[in-house]
PDB file of C-alpha atoms in Angstrom:
ATOM      1  CA  MET A  93     -37.556 -70.699 -44.875  1.00 45.00           C
ATOM      2  CA  LYS A  94     -36.680 -67.362 -46.389  1.00 46.00           C
ATOM      3  CA  THR A  95     -38.141 -65.606 -43.343  1.00 46.00           C
ATOM      4  CA  PHE A  96     -36.019 -67.783 -41.010  1.00 45.00           C
ATOM      5  CA  LYS A  97     -32.759 -66.902 -42.854  1.00 48.00           C
ATOM      6  CA  THR A  98     -33.608 -63.190 -42.762  1.00 48.00           C
ATOM      7  CA  GLY A  99     -34.136 -63.384 -38.991  1.00 49.00           C
ATOM      8  CA  VAL A 100     -30.796 -65.116 -38.447  1.00 45.00           C
ATOM      9  CA  PHE A 101     -29.012 -62.464 -40.565  1.00 46.00           C
ATOM     10  CA  ILE A 102     -30.570 -59.602 -38.581  1.00 49.00           C
ATOM     11  CA  LEU A 103     -29.652 -61.272 -35.248  1.00 48.00           C
ATOM     12  CA  ALA A 104     -26.038 -61.751 -36.378  1.00 46.00           C
ATOM     13  CA  LEU A 105     -25.845 -58.134 -37.527  1.00 44.00           C
ATOM     14  CA  LEU A 106     -27.094 -56.879 -34.150  1.00 49.00           C
ATOM     15  CA  MET A 107     -24.512 -59.001 -32.287  1.00 48.00           C
ATOM     16  CA  LEU A 108     -21.731 -57.615 -34.501  1.00 41.00           C
ATOM     17  CA  ILE A 109     -22.820 -54.020 -33.857  1.00 42.00           C
ATOM     18  CA  ALA A 110     -22.938 -54.689 -30.120  1.00 43.00           C
ATOM     19  CA  THR A 111     -19.435 -56.158 -30.146  1.00 41.00           C
ATOM     20  CA  VAL A 112     -17.954 -53.248 -32.122  1.00 37.00           C
ATOM     21  CA  THR A 113     -19.631 -50.716 -29.797  1.00 40.00           C
ATOM     22  CA  ALA A 114     -18.262 -52.455 -26.693  1.00 39.00           C
ATOM     23  CA  CYS A 115     -14.730 -52.498 -28.109  1.00 36.00           C
ATOM     24  CA  SER A 116     -15.004 -48.846 -29.040  1.00 38.00           C
ATOM     25  CA  ASN A 117     -16.101 -47.864 -25.511  1.00 39.00           C
ATOM     26  CA  GLU A 118     -13.248 -49.913 -24.028  1.00 37.00           C
ATOM     27  CA  ASN A 119     -10.697 -48.152 -26.239  1.00 35.00           C
ATOM     28  CA  ASP A 120     -12.126 -44.727 -25.321  1.00 35.00           C
ATOM     29  CA  THR A 121     -11.776 -45.566 -21.625  1.00 31.00           C
ATOM     30  CA  ILE A 122      -8.110 -46.552 -22.016  1.00 31.00           C
ATOM     31  CA  LYS A 123      -7.381 -43.440 -24.055  1.00 35.00           C
ATOM     32  CA  ASP A 124      -9.042 -41.095 -21.512  1.00 35.00           C
ATOM     33  CA  GLY A 125      -7.251 -42.745 -18.616  1.00 34.00           C
ATOM     34  CA  GLY A 126      -3.894 -42.426 -20.335  1.00 34.00           C
ATOM     35  CA  ALA A 127      -4.451 -38.742 -21.153  1.00 34.00           C
ATOM     36  CA  LYS A 128      -5.415 -37.996 -17.524  1.00 35.00           C
ATOM     37  CA  ASP A 129      -2.289 -39.669 -16.158  1.00 36.00           C
ATOM     38  CA  GLU A 130      -0.130 -37.706 -18.593  1.00 35.00           C
ATOM     39  CA  GLN A 131      -1.733 -34.404 -17.554  1.00 34.00           C
ATOM     40  CA  GLU A 132      -1.216 -35.135 -13.858  1.00 35.00           C
ATOM     41  CA  THR A 133       2.442 -35.922 -14.515  1.00 33.00           C
ATOM     42  CA  VAL A 134       2.917 -32.643 -16.372  1.00 35.00           C
ATOM     43  CA  ASP A 135       1.184 -30.709 -13.590  1.00 40.00           C
ATOM     44  CA  ASN A 136       3.367 -32.264 -10.879  1.00 42.00           C
ATOM     45  CA  GLU A 137       6.540 -31.568 -12.831  1.00 47.00           C
ATOM     46  CA  SER A 138       5.618 -27.924 -13.355  1.00 54.00           C
ATOM     47  CA  ALA A 139       4.597 -27.374  -9.701  1.00 83.00           C
ATOM     48  CA  SER A 140       7.875 -26.155  -8.270  1.00 94.00           C
ATOM     49  CA  LEU A 141       9.500 -23.004  -6.909  1.00 97.00           C
ATOM     50  CA  LEU A 142      13.101 -21.926  -7.446  1.00 97.00           C
ATOM     51  CA  VAL A 143      14.533 -20.385  -4.277  1.00 98.00           C
ATOM     52  CA  TYR A 144      17.892 -18.553  -4.102  1.00 98.00           C
ATOM     53  CA  CYS A 145      19.130 -19.078  -0.526  1.00 96.00           C
ATOM     54  CA  GLY A 146      22.170 -17.925   1.445  1.00 92.00           C
ATOM     55  CA  ALA A 147      24.512 -20.857   2.153  1.00 89.00           C
ATOM     56  CA  GLY A 148      24.426 -20.211   5.897  1.00 88.00           C
ATOM     57  CA  LEU A 149      20.659 -20.773   5.967  1.00 94.00           C
ATOM     58  CA  LYS A 150      20.780 -24.245   4.444  1.00 94.00           C
ATOM     59  CA  LYS A 151      19.819 -26.286   7.527  1.00 93.00           C
ATOM     60  CA  PRO A 152      16.557 -24.536   8.491  1.00 96.00           C
ATOM     61  CA  MET A 153      15.508 -23.915   4.888  1.00 97.00           C
ATOM     62  CA  THR A 154      16.024 -27.575   3.983  1.00 97.00           C
ATOM     63  CA  GLU A 155      13.727 -28.677   6.818  1.00 97.00           C
ATOM     64  CA  ILE A 156      11.180 -26.015   5.897  1.00 98.00           C
ATOM     65  CA  SER A 157      11.078 -27.238   2.299  1.00 97.00           C
ATOM     66  CA  GLN A 158      10.572 -30.849   3.380  1.00 96.00           C
ATOM     67  CA  ILE A 159       7.516 -29.912   5.449  1.00 96.00           C
ATOM     68  CA  TYR A 160       6.121 -27.507   2.856  1.00 96.00           C
ATOM     69  CA  GLN A 161       6.457 -30.029   0.036  1.00 94.00           C
ATOM     70  CA  GLN A 162       4.564 -32.678   1.986  1.00 92.00           C
ATOM     71  CA  GLU A 163       1.748 -30.320   2.908  1.00 93.00           C
ATOM     72  CA  ASN A 164       1.375 -28.586  -0.471  1.00 94.00           C
ATOM     73  CA  ASN A 165       2.566 -31.085  -3.116  1.00 90.00           C
ATOM     74  CA  LEU A 166       4.892 -28.378  -4.391  1.00 93.00           C
ATOM     75  CA  LYS A 167       8.557 -29.026  -5.092  1.00 94.00           C
ATOM     76  CA  ILE A 168      11.084 -26.531  -3.688  1.00 97.00           C
ATOM     77  CA  GLU A 169      14.362 -26.270  -5.583  1.00 97.00           C
ATOM     78  CA  TYR A 170      17.261 -24.390  -3.935  1.00 97.00           C
ATOM     79  CA  VAL A 171      20.363 -22.628  -5.153  1.00 97.00           C
ATOM     80  CA  PHE A 172      22.697 -22.223  -2.134  1.00 95.00           C
ATOM     81  CA  ALA A 173      25.596 -19.738  -2.330  1.00 92.00           C
ATOM     82  CA  GLY A 174      26.959 -16.475  -0.963  1.00 88.00           C
ATOM     83  CA  SER A 175      24.655 -13.471  -1.302  1.00 88.00           C
ATOM     84  CA  THR A 176      26.669 -11.737  -4.022  1.00 89.00           C
ATOM     85  CA  GLN A 177      26.852 -14.891  -6.122  1.00 92.00           C
ATOM     86  CA  LEU A 178      23.108 -15.440  -5.712  1.00 95.00           C
ATOM     87  CA  LEU A 179      22.362 -11.886  -6.770  1.00 94.00           C
ATOM     88  CA  GLY A 180      24.486 -12.348  -9.873  1.00 95.00           C
ATOM     89  CA  GLN A 181      22.654 -15.553 -10.786  1.00 96.00           C
ATOM     90  CA  VAL A 182      19.233 -13.922 -10.378  1.00 96.00           C
ATOM     91  CA  GLU A 183      20.315 -10.980 -12.533  1.00 95.00           C
ATOM     92  CA  LEU A 184      21.889 -13.163 -15.218  1.00 96.00           C
ATOM     93  CA  SER A 185      19.188 -15.835 -15.488  1.00 96.00           C
ATOM     94  CA  GLY A 186      16.127 -13.630 -15.085  1.00 95.00           C
ATOM     95  CA  LYS A 187      14.475 -16.635 -13.431  1.00 95.00           C
ATOM     96  CA  GLY A 188      13.457 -17.609  -9.927  1.00 97.00           C
ATOM     97  CA  ASP A 189      10.668 -17.179  -7.416  1.00 98.00           C
ATOM     98  CA  VAL A 190      12.022 -16.461  -3.915  1.00 98.00           C
ATOM     99  CA  PHE A 191      15.148 -14.759  -2.502  1.00 98.00           C
ATOM    100  CA  ILE A 192      16.442 -15.218   1.059  1.00 97.00           C
ATOM    101  CA  VAL A 193      19.893 -14.086   2.253  1.00 94.00           C
ATOM    102  CA  GLY A 194      21.802 -13.388   5.459  1.00 89.00           C
ATOM    103  CA  SER A 195      21.360  -9.633   5.780  1.00 87.00           C
ATOM    104  CA  LYS A 196      18.957  -6.851   4.896  1.00 91.00           C
ATOM    105  CA  LYS A 197      21.739  -4.911   3.183  1.00 87.00           C
ATOM    106  CA  ALA A 198      22.333  -7.810   0.783  1.00 88.00           C
ATOM    107  CA  TYR A 199      18.588  -8.065   0.114  1.00 95.00           C
ATOM    108  CA  ALA A 200      18.348  -4.297  -0.439  1.00 95.00           C
ATOM    109  CA  SER A 201      20.772  -4.657  -3.369  1.00 94.00           C
ATOM    110  CA  ALA A 202      18.268  -6.961  -5.086  1.00 96.00           C
ATOM    111  CA  VAL A 203      15.467  -4.431  -4.511  1.00 97.00           C
ATOM    112  CA  GLU A 204      17.595  -1.544  -5.815  1.00 97.00           C
ATOM    113  CA  LYS A 205      18.315  -3.520  -8.998  1.00 96.00           C
ATOM    114  CA  GLY A 206      14.588  -4.096  -9.511  1.00 97.00           C
ATOM    115  CA  LEU A 207      14.928  -7.861  -8.974  1.00 97.00           C
ATOM    116  CA  ALA A 208      13.017  -8.411  -5.728  1.00 98.00           C
ATOM    117  CA  GLU A 209       9.878  -7.201  -3.995  1.00 97.00           C
ATOM    118  CA  GLU A 210       9.895  -5.809  -0.445  1.00 96.00           C
ATOM    119  CA  CYS A 211      10.899  -8.367   2.169  1.00 97.00           C
ATOM    120  CA  MET A 212       9.600  -9.911   5.368  1.00 97.00           C
ATOM    121  CA  GLU A 213      11.881 -10.603   8.368  1.00 97.00           C
ATOM    122  CA  VAL A 214      12.492 -14.092   9.718  1.00 97.00           C
ATOM    123  CA  ALA A 215      15.300 -14.361  12.258  1.00 96.00           C
ATOM    124  CA  TYR A 216      18.579 -12.923  13.524  1.00 93.00           C
ATOM    125  CA  HIS A 217      21.974 -13.904  12.168  1.00 87.00           C
ATOM    126  CA  ASN A 218      24.259 -12.540  14.909  1.00 90.00           C
ATOM    127  CA  PRO A 219      28.049 -12.253  14.432  1.00 95.00           C
ATOM    128  CA  ALA A 220      30.346 -13.797  17.055  1.00 96.00           C
ATOM    129  CA  ILE A 221      33.996 -14.781  17.392  1.00 97.00           C
ATOM    130  CA  GLY A 222      34.656 -18.441  16.648  1.00 97.00           C
ATOM    131  CA  VAL A 223      37.792 -20.210  17.934  1.00 97.00           C
ATOM    132  CA  GLN A 224      39.126 -23.757  17.960  1.00 95.00           C
ATOM    133  CA  LYS A 225      37.864 -26.128  20.644  1.00 94.00           C
ATOM    134  CA  GLY A 226      39.752 -25.455  23.905  1.00 95.00           C
ATOM    135  CA  ASN A 227      40.606 -21.911  22.749  1.00 96.00           C
ATOM    136  CA  PRO A 228      44.401 -22.576  22.738  1.00 96.00           C
ATOM    137  CA  LEU A 229      45.310 -18.869  22.294  1.00 97.00           C
ATOM    138  CA  ASN A 230      42.902 -17.804  25.080  1.00 97.00           C
ATOM    139  CA  ILE A 231      41.116 -15.344  22.796  1.00 97.00           C
ATOM    140  CA  LYS A 232      38.503 -13.352  24.697  1.00 96.00           C
ATOM    141  CA  SER A 233      37.673 -10.329  22.547  1.00 97.00           C
ATOM    142  CA  LEU A 234      37.957  -8.676  19.146  1.00 97.00           C
ATOM    143  CA  GLU A 235      41.095  -6.908  20.392  1.00 97.00           C
ATOM    144  CA  ASP A 236      42.802 -10.301  20.676  1.00 98.00           C
ATOM    145  CA  LEU A 237      42.190 -10.932  16.961  1.00 98.00           C
ATOM    146  CA  ALA A 238      44.384  -7.912  16.191  1.00 97.00           C
ATOM    147  CA  LYS A 239      47.375  -9.165  18.181  1.00 97.00           C
ATOM    148  CA  PRO A 240      50.492 -10.193  16.210  1.00 96.00           C
ATOM    149  CA  GLY A 241      50.682 -13.859  15.229  1.00 95.00           C
ATOM    150  CA  VAL A 242      46.948 -14.648  15.436  1.00 97.00           C
ATOM    151  CA  LYS A 243      45.729 -16.351  12.262  1.00 97.00           C
ATOM    152  CA  VAL A 244      42.303 -14.969  11.345  1.00 98.00           C
ATOM    153  CA  VAL A 245      39.856 -15.984   8.603  1.00 97.00           C
ATOM    154  CA  LEU A 246      37.014 -13.719   7.515  1.00 97.00           C
ATOM    155  CA  GLY A 247      34.179 -13.890   5.042  1.00 95.00           C
ATOM    156  CA  ASP A 248      34.840 -12.100   1.763  1.00 94.00           C
ATOM    157  CA  GLU A 249      33.074  -8.747   2.022  1.00 93.00           C
ATOM    158  CA  GLU A 250      32.469  -8.839  -1.737  1.00 91.00           C
ATOM    159  CA  ALA A 251      30.832 -12.277  -1.569  1.00 87.00           C
ATOM    160  CA  ASN A 252      28.741 -12.739   1.561  1.00 87.00           C
ATOM    161  CA  ALA A 253      26.853 -10.979   4.327  1.00 86.00           C
ATOM    162  CA  ILE A 254      29.108 -12.026   7.232  1.00 91.00           C
ATOM    163  CA  GLY A 255      32.182 -10.718   5.391  1.00 93.00           C
ATOM    164  CA  GLU A 256      30.542  -7.361   4.751  1.00 91.00           C
ATOM    165  CA  THR A 257      29.360  -7.156   8.365  1.00 93.00           C
ATOM    166  CA  SER A 258      32.809  -8.112   9.690  1.00 96.00           C
ATOM    167  CA  GLN A 259      34.355  -5.142   7.887  1.00 97.00           C
ATOM    168  CA  ARG A 260      31.687  -2.831   9.305  1.00 95.00           C
ATOM    169  CA  ILE A 261      32.516  -4.098  12.826  1.00 97.00           C
ATOM    170  CA  ILE A 262      36.253  -3.565  12.218  1.00 97.00           C
ATOM    171  CA  GLU A 263      35.558  -0.047  10.968  1.00 97.00           C
ATOM    172  CA  LYS A 264      33.278   0.642  13.929  1.00 96.00           C
ATOM    173  CA  THR A 265      35.895  -0.500  16.470  1.00 97.00           C
ATOM    174  CA  GLY A 266      38.974   0.835  14.665  1.00 97.00           C
ATOM    175  CA  LEU A 267      40.667  -2.575  14.996  1.00 97.00           C
ATOM    176  CA  ASP A 268      42.384  -2.499  11.614  1.00 96.00           C
ATOM    177  CA  GLY A 269      44.979  -4.937  12.911  1.00 97.00           C
ATOM    178  CA  ILE A 270      42.431  -7.732  12.454  1.00 98.00           C
ATOM    179  CA  ASN A 271      42.734  -7.349   8.689  1.00 98.00           C
ATOM    180  CA  ASP A 272      46.521  -7.527   9.005  1.00 97.00           C
ATOM    181  CA  ASN A 273      46.142 -11.015  10.533  1.00 98.00           C
ATOM    182  CA  VAL A 274      43.802 -12.414   7.865  1.00 98.00           C
ATOM    183  CA  VAL A 275      45.224 -15.569   6.262  1.00 97.00           C
ATOM    184  CA  SER A 276      42.191 -16.314   4.108  1.00 97.00           C
ATOM    185  CA  LYS A 277      38.786 -14.964   3.063  1.00 97.00           C
ATOM    186  CA  THR A 278      35.922 -17.259   2.129  1.00 95.00           C
ATOM    187  CA  SER A 279      32.898 -17.077  -0.147  1.00 90.00           C
ATOM    188  CA  THR A 280      30.518 -18.580   2.436  1.00 88.00           C
ATOM    189  CA  VAL A 281      30.201 -18.686   6.218  1.00 87.00           C
ATOM    190  CA  ASN A 282      30.299 -22.488   6.074  1.00 88.00           C
ATOM    191  CA  GLU A 283      33.873 -22.335   4.771  1.00 94.00           C
ATOM    192  CA  LEU A 284      34.885 -20.315   7.840  1.00 95.00           C
ATOM    193  CA  ILE A 285      33.721 -23.219   9.989  1.00 94.00           C
ATOM    194  CA  VAL A 286      35.857 -25.637   7.961  1.00 95.00           C
ATOM    195  CA  HIS A 287      38.961 -23.465   8.500  1.00 96.00           C
ATOM    196  CA  LEU A 288      38.410 -23.502  12.265  1.00 96.00           C
ATOM    197  CA  THR A 289      37.642 -27.214  12.631  1.00 95.00           C
ATOM    198  CA  SER A 290      40.609 -28.156  10.440  1.00 95.00           C
ATOM    199  CA  LYS A 291      42.779 -25.826  12.584  1.00 93.00           C
ATOM    200  CA  ASP A 292      43.953 -23.763   9.618  1.00 93.00           C
ATOM    201  CA  ALA A 293      43.071 -20.638  11.571  1.00 96.00           C
ATOM    202  CA  ASP A 294      42.983 -19.524  15.214  1.00 97.00           C
ATOM    203  CA  ALA A 295      39.837 -17.394  15.020  1.00 97.00           C
ATOM    204  CA  ALA A 296      37.125 -16.085  12.724  1.00 98.00           C
ATOM    205  CA  ILE A 297      34.149 -13.772  12.803  1.00 97.00           C
ATOM    206  CA  ILE A 298      31.257 -16.125  12.097  1.00 96.00           C
ATOM    207  CA  THR A 299      27.560 -16.209  12.964  1.00 92.00           C
ATOM    208  CA  GLU A 300      26.328 -17.826  16.168  1.00 91.00           C
ATOM    209  CA  ASP A 301      24.038 -20.185  14.258  1.00 90.00           C
ATOM    210  CA  SER A 302      26.846 -21.433  11.988  1.00 90.00           C
ATOM    211  CA  ALA A 303      28.584 -22.990  15.001  1.00 90.00           C
ATOM    212  CA  PHE A 304      25.357 -24.305  16.537  1.00 88.00           C
ATOM    213  CA  GLN A 305      25.912 -27.814  18.008  1.00 86.00           C
ATOM    214  CA  ASN A 306      29.409 -27.919  16.468  1.00 91.00           C
ATOM    215  CA  GLU A 307      31.644 -29.462  19.153  1.00 92.00           C
ATOM    216  CA  GLY A 308      34.817 -28.435  17.350  1.00 92.00           C
ATOM    217  CA  ILE A 309      34.218 -24.705  17.827  1.00 95.00           C
ATOM    218  CA  GLU A 310      33.807 -22.391  20.816  1.00 96.00           C
ATOM    219  CA  LEU A 311      31.949 -19.094  20.596  1.00 95.00           C
ATOM    220  CA  ILE A 312      32.870 -15.754  22.178  1.00 97.00           C
ATOM    221  CA  LYS A 313      30.106 -13.181  22.115  1.00 95.00           C
ATOM    222  CA  ILE A 314      30.759  -9.698  20.745  1.00 96.00           C
ATOM    223  CA  PRO A 315      29.399  -6.974  23.091  1.00 96.00           C
ATOM    224  CA  GLU A 316      26.078  -5.571  21.877  1.00 92.00           C
ATOM    225  CA  ASP A 317      27.344  -1.984  21.797  1.00 95.00           C
ATOM    226  CA  ILE A 318      29.912  -2.815  19.124  1.00 95.00           C
ATOM    227  CA  ASN A 319      28.213  -5.748  17.410  1.00 95.00           C
ATOM    228  CA  ILE A 320      26.095  -5.360  14.266  1.00 93.00           C
ATOM    229  CA  ALA A 321      23.221  -7.836  14.301  1.00 87.00           C
ATOM    230  CA  GLN A 322      21.961  -9.099  10.987  1.00 89.00           C
ATOM    231  CA  ILE A 323      18.327  -9.816  10.180  1.00 94.00           C
ATOM    232  CA  ILE A 324      17.420 -12.494   7.655  1.00 96.00           C
ATOM    233  CA  PRO A 325      14.994 -11.142   5.034  1.00 97.00           C
ATOM    234  CA  VAL A 326      12.905 -13.169   2.560  1.00 98.00           C
ATOM    235  CA  GLY A 327      10.720 -12.073  -0.338  1.00 98.00           C
ATOM    236  CA  THR A 328       9.538 -12.885  -3.829  1.00 98.00           C
ATOM    237  CA  LEU A 329      11.450 -12.162  -7.006  1.00 98.00           C
ATOM    238  CA  LYS A 330       9.926 -10.030  -9.729  1.00 97.00           C
ATOM    239  CA  SER A 331      10.809 -12.748 -12.229  1.00 97.00           C
ATOM    240  CA  THR A 332       8.370 -15.226 -10.693  1.00 97.00           C
ATOM    241  CA  GLN A 333       5.583 -16.540 -12.876  1.00 96.00           C
ATOM    242  CA  GLN A 334       3.904 -18.057  -9.807  1.00 95.00           C
ATOM    243  CA  GLU A 335       3.374 -15.020  -7.640  1.00 96.00           C
ATOM    244  CA  ASP A 336       0.665 -16.513  -5.422  1.00 96.00           C
ATOM    245  CA  GLU A 337       2.600 -19.733  -4.803  1.00 96.00           C
ATOM    246  CA  ALA A 338       5.806 -17.791  -4.107  1.00 97.00           C
ATOM    247  CA  LYS A 339       4.018 -15.520  -1.611  1.00 97.00           C
ATOM    248  CA  ARG A 340       2.482 -18.515   0.154  1.00 97.00           C
ATOM    249  CA  PHE A 341       5.953 -20.047   0.589  1.00 98.00           C
ATOM    250  CA  VAL A 342       7.375 -16.761   1.913  1.00 98.00           C
ATOM    251  CA  ASP A 343       4.463 -16.553   4.376  1.00 98.00           C
ATOM    252  CA  PHE A 344       5.224 -20.097   5.559  1.00 98.00           C
ATOM    253  CA  VAL A 345       8.915 -19.268   6.087  1.00 98.00           C
ATOM    254  CA  CYS A 346       7.854 -16.269   8.227  1.00 97.00           C
ATOM    255  CA  SER A 347       5.108 -18.155  10.087  1.00 97.00           C
ATOM    256  CA  ASN A 348       5.457 -19.300  13.690  1.00 97.00           C
ATOM    257  CA  LYS A 349       6.252 -22.779  12.382  1.00 97.00           C
ATOM    258  CA  GLY A 350       8.986 -21.430  10.101  1.00 97.00           C
ATOM    259  CA  LYS A 351      10.503 -19.337  12.891  1.00 97.00           C
ATOM    260  CA  GLU A 352      10.431 -22.353  15.250  1.00 97.00           C
ATOM    261  CA  ILE A 353      12.520 -24.266  12.713  1.00 97.00           C
ATOM    262  CA  PHE A 354      15.019 -21.392  12.468  1.00 97.00           C
ATOM    263  CA  GLU A 355      15.257 -21.263  16.275  1.00 95.00           C
ATOM    264  CA  LYS A 356      15.872 -25.015  16.346  1.00 94.00           C
ATOM    265  CA  TYR A 357      19.097 -24.367  14.404  1.00 93.00           C
ATOM    266  CA  GLY A 358      20.280 -21.468  16.573  1.00 90.00           C
ATOM    267  CA  PHE A 359      18.676 -18.475  14.848  1.00 93.00           C
ATOM    268  CA  PRO A 360      16.780 -16.240  17.330  1.00 93.00           C
ATOM    269  CA  PRO A 361      13.414 -15.462  15.677  1.00 95.00           C
ATOM    270  CA  VAL A 362      12.231 -11.947  14.873  1.00 94.00           C
ATOM    271  CA  LYS A 363       9.215 -11.247  17.070  1.00 87.00           C
TER     272      LYS A 363
END
């Protein structure tokens, strides 16, 4: 009888040990799974690039980021503004990964300040005369912008690439009368478009791409011998902590696919 009771006790003890072990394994599995999910969430949140981008480049760069994010599981965060404002933000924050603006001169300022690496070239950002639909004042040339009574808007040469380039064109042609007709200066090229479509101004020096597919604006080309074409540069910032990822994004922007997207929005690609 004593032997029988001992056997029952041992059997019960073994069943208890087995139950405790199973519960322990189950808890370990839940704990491991939870830790893995948490790590993946942290990784996804940290996988992002901060890109300082000229306001006039918003359309192609937005499409580029959508494609790049899908293909690389990497979030692209933009700051859109005029080139001078962007440069100030990069300098003040000491943060960021990629810099892309509307002219090489604007980009060169970032290099001279020790904020950006050497650039690659993407596309052209050509100046042109923009007028209201129907061209009510029959404006045909830069000379017409200097005639009395013509209301002109220009980009602010202290704030954006098209403003700085406009002043270089005025200096090159000697048409100082254009500045006498300026009724407003803007911080971005997009604001020039708003002035024209709202009929606050008769004409503006804008970029060809900024009026692309805009039915409220007509373009008049500036002759090549007096025009100053702009080239869009892109490069990495020295503040980046993700140098390889930032370079890969810059390479994608400058790839055939990236240039096709720029061309889709009216920017002739750099060959």
